[in-house]
XYZ file of N, CA and C in Angstrom:
867
model
N -17.417 -10.131 -7.140
C -16.776 -8.936 -7.697
C -16.025 -9.250 -8.975
N -15.333 -10.410 -8.974
C -14.549 -10.756 -10.137
C -15.349 -11.549 -11.167
N -16.569 -11.999 -10.787
C -17.322 -12.845 -11.695
C -16.998 -14.308 -11.439
N -17.865 -15.169 -11.841
C -17.721 -16.578 -11.520
C -16.555 -17.236 -12.223
N -16.142 -16.711 -13.359
C -15.115 -17.369 -14.152
C -13.742 -16.733 -13.985
N -13.635 -15.744 -13.079
C -12.358 -15.044 -13.015
C -11.942 -14.782 -11.572
N -11.712 -15.838 -10.830
C -11.236 -15.680 -9.462
C -9.728 -15.892 -9.442
N -8.973 -14.833 -9.256
C -7.526 -14.977 -9.243
C -7.066 -15.755 -8.019
N -5.786 -16.192 -7.996
C -5.321 -17.073 -6.925
C -5.364 -16.449 -5.547
N -5.405 -15.121 -5.445
C -5.403 -14.462 -4.144
C -6.812 -14.243 -3.618
N -7.851 -14.721 -4.328
C -9.242 -14.414 -3.980
C -9.600 -14.872 -2.570
N -9.141 -16.048 -2.175
C -9.574 -16.608 -0.897
C -9.166 -15.736 0.277
N -7.924 -15.324 0.304
C -7.466 -14.561 1.459
C -8.126 -13.201 1.528
N -8.461 -12.636 0.384
C -9.152 -11.349 0.391
C -10.536 -11.501 0.987
N -11.251 -12.574 0.623
C -12.576 -12.815 1.180
C -12.496 -13.071 2.676
N -11.437 -13.744 3.112
C -11.307 -14.086 4.524
C -11.204 -12.856 5.409
N -10.601 -11.784 4.891
C -10.429 -10.597 5.725
C -11.497 -9.554 5.477
N -12.296 -9.715 4.429
C -13.254 -8.665 4.084
C -14.273 -8.431 5.188
N -14.640 -9.494 5.920
C -15.650 -9.328 6.953
C -15.102 -8.630 8.195
N -13.825 -8.313 8.198
C -13.241 -7.563 9.312
C -13.391 -6.066 9.138
N -13.979 -5.636 8.036
C -14.056 -4.211 7.712
C -15.113 -3.544 8.580
N -14.745 -3.235 9.809
C -15.666 -2.623 10.754
C -15.032 -1.388 11.358
N -15.873 -0.433 11.731
C -15.353 0.727 12.439
C -14.925 0.309 13.841
N -13.871 0.943 14.380
C -13.514 0.664 15.763
C -14.659 1.022 16.686
N -14.753 0.353 17.839
C -15.788 0.655 18.813
C -15.640 2.084 19.307
N -16.771 2.641 19.723
C -16.823 3.990 20.301
C -16.755 5.105 19.267
N -16.629 4.775 17.978
C -16.629 5.823 16.963
C -18.060 6.079 16.517
N -18.472 7.322 16.515
C -19.827 7.660 16.095
C -19.903 7.699 14.587
N -21.076 7.328 14.060
C -21.228 7.248 12.614
C -21.759 8.531 12.008
N -22.348 9.404 12.817
C -22.962 10.611 12.277
C -22.088 11.851 12.399
N -20.919 11.715 13.017
C -20.035 12.866 13.151
C -19.320 13.127 11.833
N -18.783 14.346 11.640
C -18.042 14.631 10.416
C -16.919 13.618 10.222
N -16.646 13.289 8.980
C -15.690 12.233 8.706
C -14.306 12.573 9.227
N -13.756 11.648 10.003
C -12.381 11.758 10.453
C -11.611 10.608 9.821
N -10.412 10.891 9.395
C -9.657 9.884 8.664
C -8.934 8.967 9.646
N -9.714 8.128 10.326
C -9.168 7.319 11.406
C -8.251 6.210 10.910
N -8.325 5.885 9.629
C -7.433 4.887 9.056
C -6.316 5.529 8.232
N -6.156 6.852 8.350
C -5.190 7.536 7.495
C -5.674 7.582 6.067
N -6.989 7.445 5.896
C -7.560 7.255 4.568
C -7.975 8.550 3.895
N -7.273 9.652 4.207
C -7.466 10.856 3.412
C -6.922 10.591 2.022
N -7.465 11.292 1.057
C -6.999 11.091 -0.310
C -5.692 11.848 -0.479
N -4.598 11.154 -0.218
C -3.298 11.821 -0.111
C -2.806 12.382 -1.433
N -3.406 11.987 -2.547
C -2.942 12.480 -3.836
C -3.808 13.602 -4.383
N -4.644 14.176 -3.549
C -5.404 15.360 -3.947
C -5.010 16.544 -3.084
N -3.732 16.647 -2.762
C -3.214 17.848 -2.146
C -3.019 17.805 -0.649
N -3.597 16.810 0.054
C -3.474 16.794 1.515
C -2.034 16.553 1.937
N -1.454 15.518 1.388
C -0.114 15.141 1.808
C 0.944 15.659 0.851
N 0.549 15.972 -0.346
C 1.499 16.314 -1.395
C 1.077 17.617 -2.054
N 1.062 18.740 -1.299
C 0.470 19.979 -1.794
C 1.136 20.537 -3.038
N 2.405 20.263 -3.234
C 3.097 20.794 -4.409
C 2.869 19.939 -5.637
N 2.162 18.799 -5.464
C 1.881 17.864 -6.554
C 3.173 17.362 -7.180
N 4.206 17.254 -6.377
C 5.468 16.724 -6.863
C 5.335 15.218 -7.084
N 6.158 14.618 -7.961
C 6.121 13.178 -8.157
C 6.420 12.446 -6.854
N 5.844 11.283 -6.688
C 6.084 10.463 -5.507
C 7.518 9.940 -5.571
N 8.394 10.488 -4.730
C 9.807 10.134 -4.780
C 10.086 8.685 -4.464
N 9.162 8.018 -3.787
C 9.374 6.612 -3.460
C 9.432 5.751 -4.714
N 8.690 6.157 -5.734
C 8.645 5.354 -6.957
C 9.988 5.316 -7.675
N 10.779 6.363 -7.517
C 12.089 6.393 -8.175
C 13.039 5.355 -7.590
N 12.717 4.830 -6.415
C 13.564 3.835 -5.765
C 13.188 2.406 -6.137
N 12.026 2.238 -6.748
C 11.548 0.900 -7.068
C 12.316 0.314 -8.259
N 12.609 -0.964 -8.173
C 13.369 -1.638 -9.226
C 12.469 -2.611 -9.989
N 12.609 -2.598 -11.294
C 11.736 -3.404 -12.141
C 11.836 -4.889 -11.817
N 13.041 -5.347 -11.474
C 13.208 -6.779 -11.227
C 12.445 -7.265 -9.996
N 12.069 -6.360 -9.127
C 11.257 -6.763 -7.975
C 9.851 -7.183 -8.403
N 9.361 -6.598 -9.482
C 7.941 -6.695 -9.818
C 7.620 -7.430 -11.121
N 8.483 -7.371 -12.097
C 8.147 -7.870 -13.431
C 7.785 -9.358 -13.399
N 6.576 -9.658 -13.892
C 6.109 -11.035 -13.943
C 5.751 -11.638 -12.597
N 5.646 -10.804 -11.564
C 5.402 -11.289 -10.207
C 3.966 -10.983 -9.754
N 3.571 -11.619 -8.662
C 2.279 -11.343 -8.015
C 2.518 -10.388 -6.851
N 1.842 -9.238 -6.876
C 2.116 -8.145 -5.946
C 0.850 -7.804 -5.160
N 1.026 -7.427 -3.895
C -0.058 -6.904 -3.065
C 0.357 -5.545 -2.526
N -0.509 -4.540 -2.700
C -0.279 -3.194 -2.174
C -1.308 -2.945 -1.071
N -0.877 -3.044 0.187
C -1.779 -2.900 1.333
C -1.946 -1.421 1.664
N -3.211 -0.976 1.789
C -3.463 0.439 2.044
C -3.150 1.270 0.821
N -3.723 0.878 -0.303
C -3.338 1.449 -1.603
C -3.868 2.849 -1.847
N -4.803 3.337 -0.992
C -5.375 4.663 -1.182
C -6.059 4.726 -2.549
N -5.792 5.737 -3.375
C -6.455 5.857 -4.673
C -5.714 5.115 -5.782
N -4.696 4.351 -5.412
C -4.056 3.471 -6.383
C -2.934 4.066 -7.189
N -2.395 5.215 -6.782
C -1.344 5.824 -7.590
C -0.110 4.935 -7.678
N 0.370 4.461 -6.536
C 1.558 3.613 -6.544
C 1.249 2.289 -7.236
N 0.083 1.732 -6.959
C -0.329 0.477 -7.589
C -0.286 0.581 -9.104
N -0.875 1.638 -9.639
C -0.951 1.809 -11.087
C 0.400 2.159 -11.694
N 1.214 2.911 -10.976
C 2.546 3.237 -11.485
C 3.394 1.980 -11.618
N 3.299 1.099 -10.633
C 4.043 -0.158 -10.698
C 3.511 -1.036 -11.823
N 2.192 -1.113 -11.952
C 1.601 -1.918 -13.028
C 2.028 -1.411 -14.394
N 2.071 -0.088 -14.553
C 2.394 0.512 -15.843
C 3.865 0.377 -16.198
N 4.729 0.617 -15.245
C 6.161 0.676 -15.535
C 6.897 -0.642 -15.360
N 6.403 -1.511 -14.466
C 7.171 -2.694 -14.111
C 6.507 -4.005 -14.508
N 5.299 -3.949 -15.057
C 4.625 -5.095 -15.664
C 4.586 -6.352 -14.780
N 4.007 -6.256 -13.595
C 3.820 -7.464 -12.780
C 2.792 -8.388 -13.419
N 2.807 -9.650 -13.030
C 1.787 -10.575 -13.518
C 0.423 -10.143 -13.014
N 0.328 -9.883 -11.702
C -0.878 -9.304 -11.102
C -0.449 -8.348 -10.002
N -1.258 -7.325 -9.775
C -1.048 -6.455 -8.623
C -2.408 -6.122 -8.028
N -2.553 -6.401 -6.739
C -3.798 -6.169 -6.018
C -3.608 -4.973 -5.099
N -4.449 -3.952 -5.259
C -4.462 -2.828 -4.337
C -5.614 -3.009 -3.373
N -5.330 -2.934 -2.084
C -6.359 -3.158 -1.067
C -6.415 -1.974 -0.114
N -7.630 -1.528 0.217
C -7.786 -0.430 1.167
C -9.062 -0.628 1.974
N -9.042 -0.167 3.213
C -10.187 -0.308 4.105
C -11.286 0.696 3.794
N -10.967 1.728 3.020
C -11.922 2.780 2.678
C -12.552 2.494 1.316
N -13.842 2.220 1.322
C -14.548 1.871 0.083
C -14.495 3.005 -0.940
N -14.597 4.243 -0.470
C -14.601 5.384 -1.388
C -13.276 5.504 -2.129
N -12.172 5.273 -1.437
C -10.874 5.348 -2.094
C -10.716 4.247 -3.135
N -11.256 3.072 -2.850
C -11.183 1.979 -3.822
C -11.993 2.317 -5.070
N -13.144 2.954 -4.893
C -13.930 3.378 -6.052
C -13.148 4.368 -6.905
N -12.444 5.296 -6.255
C -11.607 6.244 -7.000
C -10.480 5.506 -7.706
N -9.871 4.545 -7.026
C -8.779 3.779 -7.624
C -9.239 3.050 -8.886
N -10.441 2.474 -8.836
C -10.964 1.785 -10.017
C -11.194 2.757 -11.169
N -11.661 3.960 -10.839
C -11.823 4.976 -11.879
C -10.472 5.374 -12.455
N -9.452 5.373 -11.617
C -8.128 5.765 -12.086
C -7.538 4.758 -13.063
N -8.001 3.511 -13.017
C -7.600 2.562 -14.060
C -8.046 3.091 -15.413
N -9.280 3.600 -15.454
C -9.799 4.120 -16.722
C -9.009 5.341 -17.180
N -8.596 6.186 -16.234
C -7.769 7.331 -16.609
C -6.483 6.860 -17.281
N -5.900 5.801 -16.748
C -4.676 5.274 -17.348
C -4.937 4.699 -18.729
N -6.067 4.030 -18.868
C -6.374 3.394 -20.148
C -6.537 4.409 -21.271
N -7.036 5.588 -20.949
C -7.199 6.612 -21.988
C -6.038 7.598 -21.977
N -4.982 7.232 -21.213
C -3.769 8.053 -21.174
C -4.079 9.473 -20.736
N -4.951 9.586 -19.733
C -5.322 10.892 -19.203
C -4.203 11.412 -18.330
N -3.654 12.558 -18.646
C -2.559 13.137 -17.866
C -2.928 14.517 -17.355
N -4.190 14.686 -16.942
C -4.631 16.002 -16.474
C -4.385 16.206 -14.991
N -3.606 15.288 -14.379
C -3.246 15.463 -12.978
C -4.244 14.870 -12.014
N -5.170 14.056 -12.494
C -6.223 13.525 -11.634
C -5.683 12.748 -10.450
N -4.533 12.109 -10.645
C -3.945 11.347 -9.566
C -2.923 12.156 -8.785
N -2.659 13.360 -9.206
C -1.690 14.176 -8.498
C -0.290 13.636 -8.602
N 0.049 13.030 -9.717
C 1.325 12.341 -9.822
C 2.338 13.091 -10.653
N 2.080 14.316 -10.995
C 3.035 15.038 -11.800
C 2.638 15.012 -13.256
N 3.624 14.749 -14.131
C 3.368 14.836 -15.562
C 2.411 13.763 -16.051
N 2.497 12.590 -15.482
C 1.639 11.506 -15.938
C 0.993 10.816 -14.756
N -0.316 10.653 -14.822
C -1.037 10.063 -13.698
C -0.654 8.615 -13.474
N -0.287 7.909 -14.531
C -0.075 6.473 -14.409
C 1.367 6.071 -14.193
N 2.321 6.934 -14.524
C 3.710 6.524 -14.326
C 4.297 7.053 -13.037
N 3.517 7.829 -12.283
C 3.998 8.308 -11.002
C 4.918 9.492 -11.102
N 5.275 9.901 -12.308
C 6.139 11.053 -12.486
C 7.599 10.680 -12.348
N 8.467 11.362 -13.088
C 9.907 11.198 -12.944
C 10.425 9.926 -13.569
N 11.700 9.627 -13.280
C 12.364 8.471 -13.827
C 12.410 7.348 -12.808
N 12.481 6.129 -13.315
C 12.587 4.977 -12.442
C 14.050 4.733 -12.109
N 14.304 3.723 -11.278
C 15.645 3.455 -10.781
C 16.642 3.210 -11.898
N 16.189 2.628 -13.016
C 17.106 2.334 -14.102
C 17.399 3.537 -14.984
N 16.831 4.711 -14.627
C 17.159 5.935 -15.336
C 16.375 6.164 -16.604
N 15.413 5.300 -16.880
C 14.626 5.445 -18.101
C 13.443 6.349 -17.836
N 13.239 7.340 -18.676
C 12.096 8.238 -18.528
C 10.894 7.572 -19.156
N 10.041 6.994 -18.307
C 8.917 6.204 -18.800
C 7.861 7.055 -19.496
N 7.923 8.365 -19.327
C 6.913 9.217 -19.948
C 7.145 9.382 -21.444
N 8.283 8.870 -21.955
C 8.616 9.051 -23.357
C 8.462 7.764 -24.158
N 7.662 6.854 -23.678
C 7.447 5.608 -24.391
C 6.697 5.845 -25.689
N 6.879 4.935 -26.614
C 6.202 5.026 -27.898
C 4.725 4.726 -27.733
N 3.951 5.077 -28.749
C 2.515 4.814 -28.729
C 2.238 3.320 -28.650
N 3.022 2.533 -29.371
C 2.831 1.083 -29.355
C 3.071 0.522 -27.962
N 4.103 1.019 -27.306
C 4.403 0.573 -25.952
C 3.270 0.926 -25.002
N 2.702 2.110 -25.166
C 1.584 2.520 -24.320
C 0.370 1.631 -24.533
N 0.143 1.208 -25.779
C -0.969 0.300 -26.058
C -0.786 -1.023 -25.312
N 0.439 -1.518 -25.297
C 0.732 -2.759 -24.583
C 0.463 -2.590 -23.098
N 0.849 -1.436 -22.570
C 0.646 -1.176 -21.146
C -0.839 -1.108 -20.800
N -1.634 -0.537 -21.693
C -3.073 -0.450 -21.426
C -3.698 -1.839 -21.358
N -3.311 -2.687 -22.290
C -3.820 -4.058 -22.287
C -3.388 -4.769 -21.007
N -2.149 -4.543 -20.619
C -1.629 -5.178 -19.409
C -2.397 -4.724 -18.168
N -2.760 -3.450 -18.102
C -3.511 -2.939 -16.955
C -4.825 -3.686 -16.772
N -5.517 -3.923 -17.875
C -6.809 -4.607 -17.807
C -6.672 -6.015 -17.241
N -5.566 -6.666 -17.544
C -5.379 -8.054 -17.142
C -4.762 -8.208 -15.755
N -4.051 -7.189 -15.302
C -3.198 -7.393 -14.129
C -3.605 -6.645 -12.873
N -4.410 -5.580 -12.985
C -4.688 -4.723 -11.831
C -6.061 -5.024 -11.238
N -6.096 -5.205 -9.926
C -7.343 -5.424 -9.199
C -7.338 -4.545 -7.951
N -8.474 -3.908 -7.678
C -8.609 -3.126 -6.453
C -9.687 -3.759 -5.576
N -9.352 -3.962 -4.311
C -10.195 -4.693 -3.374
C -10.476 -3.838 -2.147
N -11.751 -3.800 -1.741
C -12.124 -3.134 -0.490
C -12.133 -4.152 0.635
N -11.365 -3.911 1.684
C -11.349 -4.827 2.812
C -10.330 -4.420 3.857
N -10.402 -5.076 4.986
C -9.483 -4.827 6.095
C -8.415 -5.908 6.103
N -7.169 -5.523 6.013
C -6.076 -6.492 5.939
C -5.775 -7.151 7.286
N -6.113 -6.495 8.379
C -5.674 -6.932 9.708
C -6.485 -8.138 10.188
N -5.836 -9.263 10.498
C -6.564 -10.421 11.031
C -7.147 -10.115 12.408
N -8.335 -10.655 12.686
C -8.967 -10.428 13.989
C -8.229 -11.129 15.118
N -7.631 -12.276 14.802
C -6.946 -13.050 15.833
C -5.870 -13.897 15.171
N -5.148 -14.663 15.979
C -4.078 -15.497 15.442
C -4.610 -16.572 14.501
N -5.873 -16.963 14.704
C -6.465 -17.933 13.796
C -6.527 -17.419 12.374
N -6.751 -16.111 12.229
C -6.759 -15.511 10.901
C -5.403 -15.566 10.236
N -4.352 -15.485 11.029
C -2.991 -15.602 10.494
C -2.723 -17.034 10.047
N -3.203 -17.994 10.824
C -2.963 -19.409 10.521
C -3.569 -19.825 9.184
N -4.628 -19.140 8.750
C -5.305 -19.496 7.502
C -4.585 -18.987 6.257
N -3.606 -18.116 6.451
C -2.945 -17.463 5.321
C -2.075 -18.455 4.557
N -2.064 -18.323 3.231
C -1.220 -19.161 2.382
C -0.237 -18.288 1.606
N 0.825 -18.891 1.118
C 1.802 -18.180 0.291
C 1.188 -17.883 -1.068
N 1.184 -16.610 -1.466
C 0.604 -16.277 -2.768
C 1.203 -15.045 -3.425
N 2.075 -14.309 -2.750
C 2.639 -13.086 -3.325
C 4.161 -13.143 -3.345
N 4.714 -12.448 -4.331
C 6.168 -12.309 -4.434
C 6.650 -11.016 -3.792
N 5.789 -10.005 -3.775
C 6.120 -8.720 -3.150
C 4.877 -8.183 -2.452
N 5.049 -7.675 -1.235
C 3.986 -6.958 -0.531
C 4.478 -5.552 -0.234
N 3.702 -4.561 -0.637
C 3.987 -3.159 -0.345
C 3.191 -2.741 0.881
N 3.868 -2.150 1.857
C 3.208 -1.625 3.056
C 3.769 -0.227 3.299
N 3.237 0.730 2.559
C 3.775 2.090 2.561
C 2.910 3.008 3.414
N 3.477 3.500 4.497
C 2.804 4.477 5.377
C 1.484 3.958 5.951
N 1.475 2.721 6.378
C 0.245 2.161 6.960
C 0.425 1.681 8.396
N 1.661 1.541 8.870
C 1.880 0.941 10.188
C 1.224 1.752 11.305
N 1.313 3.082 11.226
C 0.723 3.921 12.275
C -0.776 3.714 12.362
N -1.439 3.592 11.215
C -2.896 3.503 11.196
C -3.375 2.136 11.644
N -2.632 1.093 11.321
C -2.940 -0.224 11.873
C -2.756 -0.197 13.390
N -1.674 0.397 13.819
C -1.366 0.525 15.243
C -2.472 1.272 15.982
N -2.890 2.404 15.433
C -3.918 3.237 16.057
C -5.237 2.492 16.237
N -5.632 1.745 15.239
C -6.961 1.135 15.236
C -7.006 -0.283 15.786
N -5.879 -0.981 15.759
C -5.879 -2.386 16.162
C -4.806 -2.716 17.197
N -4.068 -1.701 17.642
C -3.118 -1.885 18.729
C -1.880 -2.686 18.363
N -1.066 -2.946 19.386
C 0.166 -3.710 19.186
C -0.109 -5.077 18.580
N -1.129 -5.758 19.099
C -1.422 -7.115 18.624
C -1.839 -7.115 17.160
N -2.658 -6.131 16.771
C -3.092 -6.057 15.382
C -1.936 -5.822 14.432
N -0.996 -4.964 14.822
C 0.155 -4.696 13.960
C 1.065 -5.915 13.877
N 1.287 -6.573 14.996
C 2.131 -7.770 14.975
C 1.494 -8.878 14.137
N 0.181 -9.032 14.249
C -0.499 -10.034 13.414
C -0.377 -9.682 11.937
N -0.430 -8.400 11.631
C -0.294 -7.977 10.234
C 1.093 -8.304 9.699
N 2.127 -8.060 10.497
C 3.489 -8.407 10.089
C 3.623 -9.913 9.871
N 3.030 -10.702 10.769
C 3.076 -12.163 10.620
C 2.355 -12.605 9.350
N 1.230 -11.966 9.088
C 0.460 -12.305 7.890
C 1.254 -11.991 6.631
N 1.927 -10.846 6.614
C 2.744 -10.483 5.457
C 3.812 -11.536 5.203
N 4.450 -11.986 6.267
C 5.489 -13.009 6.120
C 4.901 -14.298 5.549
N 3.758 -14.713 6.075
C 3.148 -15.965 5.625
C 2.630 -15.873 4.195
N 2.180 -14.688 3.786
C 1.646 -14.537 2.426
C 2.736 -14.518 1.367
N 3.950 -14.181 1.769
C 5.040 -14.117 0.801
C 5.576 -15.505 0.477
N 5.904 -15.702 -0.772
C 6.603 -16.907 -1.166
C 8.055 -16.821 -0.687
N 8.736 -17.947 -0.696
C 10.139 -17.970 -0.289
C 10.937 -17.003 -1.161
N 11.769 -16.193 -0.529
C 12.575 -15.140 -1.165
C 11.747 -13.926 -1.569
N 10.459 -13.914 -1.197
C 9.622 -12.757 -1.497
C 10.050 -11.535 -0.701
N 9.598 -10.360 -1.164
C 10.023 -9.091 -0.577
C 8.863 -8.362 0.093
N 9.144 -7.794 1.255
C 8.255 -6.839 1.904
C 8.889 -5.463 1.768
N 8.178 -4.549 1.116
C 8.642 -3.169 0.962
C 7.889 -2.351 2.008
N 8.570 -2.000 3.086
C 7.915 -1.445 4.268
C 8.400 -0.030 4.572
N 7.452 0.890 4.615
C 7.719 2.273 5.021
C 6.911 2.534 6.292
N 7.591 2.601 7.426
C 6.921 2.771 8.719
C 6.993 4.225 9.176
N 5.887 4.718 9.725
C 5.887 6.075 10.272
C 6.655 6.121 11.591
N 7.326 7.241 11.832
C 8.089 7.428 13.057
C 7.146 7.731 14.229
N 7.607 7.474 15.441
C 6.786 7.650 16.639
C 6.313 9.090 16.800
N 7.135 10.057 16.438
C 6.756 11.465 16.603
C 5.495 11.814 15.831
N 5.232 11.112 14.729
C 4.043 11.404 13.930
C 2.771 10.891 14.600
N 2.894 9.935 15.506
C 1.726 9.399 16.210
C 1.071 10.479 17.062
N 1.879 11.286 17.700
C 1.367 12.261 18.663
C 0.430 13.269 18.015
N 0.659 13.563 16.754
C -0.142 14.566 16.056
C -1.571 14.090 15.792
N -1.784 12.783 15.751
C -3.087 12.234 15.369
C -3.733 11.399 16.475
N -3.209 11.449 17.671
C -3.626 10.523 18.718
C -5.051 10.731 19.210
N -5.663 11.886 18.929
C -7.013 12.163 19.428
C -8.069 12.164 18.319
N -7.792 11.461 17.240
C -8.769 11.370 16.156
C -10.042 10.651 16.589
N -9.923 9.708 17.507
C -11.094 8.993 18.027
C -10.756 8.457 19.408
N -11.782 8.054 20.146
C -11.555 7.481 21.471
C -10.728 6.205 21.382
N -11.048 5.377 20.383
C -10.313 4.126 20.212
C -8.847 4.392 19.931
N -8.585 5.327 19.033
C -7.205 5.657 18.700
C -6.456 6.162 19.926
N -7.103 7.015 20.704
C -6.428 7.577 21.871
C -6.112 6.490 22.902
N -7.059 5.594 23.135
C -6.816 4.516 24.088
C -5.722 3.572 23.588
N -5.737 3.270 22.297
C -4.679 2.426 21.740
C -3.324 3.120 21.821
N -3.327 4.421 21.560
C -2.081 5.194 21.647
C -1.479 5.089 23.050
N -2.318 5.225 24.065
C -1.838 5.172 25.446
C -1.299 3.789 25.818
N -1.807 2.757 25.136
C -1.418 1.384 25.490
C -0.266 0.837 24.648
N 0.212 1.596 23.676
C 1.261 1.103 22.774
C 2.571 0.868 23.526
N 3.068 -0.338 23.429
C 4.382 -0.699 23.963
C 5.370 -1.025 22.840
N 4.817 -1.384 21.697
C 5.595 -1.819 20.532
C 5.873 -0.597 19.655
N 6.970 0.086 19.903
C 7.283 1.349 19.233
C 7.970 1.106 17.876
N 7.891 2.085 16.968
C 8.504 1.920 15.646
C 9.992 1.574 15.671
N 10.718 2.046 16.681
C 12.143 1.716 16.730
C 12.391 0.260 17.130
N 11.303 -0.473 17.426
C 11.405 -1.902 17.734
C 10.979 -2.782 16.562
N 10.426 -2.166 15.530
C 9.871 -2.944 14.414
C 10.935 -3.816 13.748
N 12.083 -3.228 13.448
C 13.101 -3.951 12.686
C 13.577 -5.190 13.440
N 13.804 -5.042 14.732
C 14.236 -6.186 15.536
C 13.158 -7.271 15.555
N 11.898 -6.864 15.667
C 10.799 -7.828 15.690
C 10.677 -8.556 14.351
N 10.766 -7.807 13.274
C 10.616 -8.392 11.945
C 11.729 -9.387 11.625
N 12.934 -9.100 12.078
C 14.068 -9.966 11.754
C 14.241 -11.104 12.757
N 14.155 -10.795 14.036
C 14.452 -11.801 15.064
C 13.246 -12.622 15.498
N 12.049 -12.056 15.403
C 10.852 -12.788 15.831
C 10.109 -13.437 14.676
N 10.065 -12.748 13.548
C 9.279 -13.262 12.422
C 10.136 -14.036 11.432
N 11.334 -13.537 11.136
C 12.204 -14.269 10.227
C 12.617 -13.531 8.977
N 12.212 -12.271 8.831
C 12.646 -11.485 7.680
C 14.141 -11.185 7.758
N 14.731 -10.929 6.601
C 16.105 -10.444 6.516
C 16.091 -9.069 5.865
N 16.701 -8.079 6.501
C 16.804 -6.747 5.916
C 17.903 -6.763 4.867
N 17.533 -6.486 3.605
C 18.539 -6.522 2.546
C 18.893 -5.139 2.017
N 18.071 -4.126 2.343
C 18.394 -2.771 1.894
C 17.532 -1.763 2.645
N 18.053 -0.554 2.788
C 17.302 0.573 3.335
C 17.401 1.719 2.344
N 16.261 2.190 1.870
C 16.216 3.212 0.830
C 15.680 4.514 1.400
N 16.133 5.623 0.845
C 15.660 6.932 1.282
C 15.418 7.803 0.063
N 14.163 8.240 -0.156
C 13.872 9.119 -1.298
C 14.718 10.388 -1.239
N 15.197 10.805 -2.399
C 16.048 11.991 -2.474
C 15.310 13.141 -3.153
N 15.695 14.341 -2.796
C 15.184 15.557 -3.437
C 13.659 15.621 -3.385
N 13.101 15.259 -2.229
C 11.655 15.284 -2.053
C 11.308 16.340 -1.018
N 10.388 17.241 -1.362
C 10.024 18.323 -0.457
C 9.009 17.877 0.587
N 8.052 17.064 0.194
C 6.995 16.636 1.110
C 7.557 15.706 2.182
N 7.347 16.056 3.462
C 7.857 15.240 4.556
C 7.236 13.848 4.550
N 6.012 13.746 4.028
C 5.343 12.453 4.004
C 6.002 11.437 3.107
N 6.913 11.888 2.235
C 7.592 10.962 1.333
C 9.084 10.842 1.645
N 9.518 11.245 2.836
C 10.939 11.271 3.161
C 11.378 10.143 4.084
N 10.492 9.243 4.421
C 10.835 8.205 5.385
C 11.698 7.105 4.761
N 12.537 6.453 5.576
C 13.286 5.294 5.082
C 12.329 4.180 4.662
N 12.722 3.433 3.667
C 11.950 2.286 3.197
C 12.817 1.043 3.353
N 12.321 0.077 4.111
C 13.054 -1.170 4.318
C 12.651 -2.188 3.262
N 13.640 -2.847 2.716
C 13.404 -3.967 1.808
C 13.745 -5.233 2.584
N 12.693 -5.973 2.926
C 12.832 -7.171 3.753
C 12.570 -8.415 2.902
N 13.380 -9.435 3.086
C 13.212 -10.668 2.307
C 12.861 -11.842 3.207
N 11.939 -12.658 2.721
C 11.554 -13.875 3.454
C 12.595 -14.968 3.219
């Protein structure tokens, strides 16, 4: 995918998990598409019908990302990935999603950013690539000079990669193979879908993998869905329903597990303000390795 001469440092771990990209057992392939991984295109009106800016982006701080290696797990069509790349200038940022179609859209959205297309294709408000609104430092990124925008376009070409694959390790052996390679991992609104499709063990392995992939002092930016939201989607597939019935590891236990079992330290809890869409109102934990 990257060509023989351009394998970035994170290439190995992406290849290691790519072969896990399988449908859960008991799911039929000819039935109408059900978004069993939460892989609806959330930026085309499903989750954000008012097309308001993603309020989570206003909480992000440039110092978390600038010059760093970033992984965005469950990146969907890449709106958050591209907004971070554009505004915060990471060294590299990898967006990964289990849905091949969403990754294809995300790659196209790089081109939209490169030509400064602001026709709302990403559903991000005024600008498709900046995520809309102001960042934490109060700077309105939509008012950058033309020269600054040119620099950002060049940076996008060098720093942004979108990968199709399944992040969840099949077993503990998959976790053992993981190496430190990222400074920040984003896990926004994906815990429920990992839980649904891979159960308690799959989610715990994913948390362990995130910890192992982070460098010392690295950050996990985690937005977990509340338990009440599980009930609404529990019958999307037979696998999901059976996993739902067997769940013992509830969202209100995540923080204790992440800190006391894995080793993360909670350094901040953020809450988007003035956001109408319920899908963007959840607390965001900033966890440090």
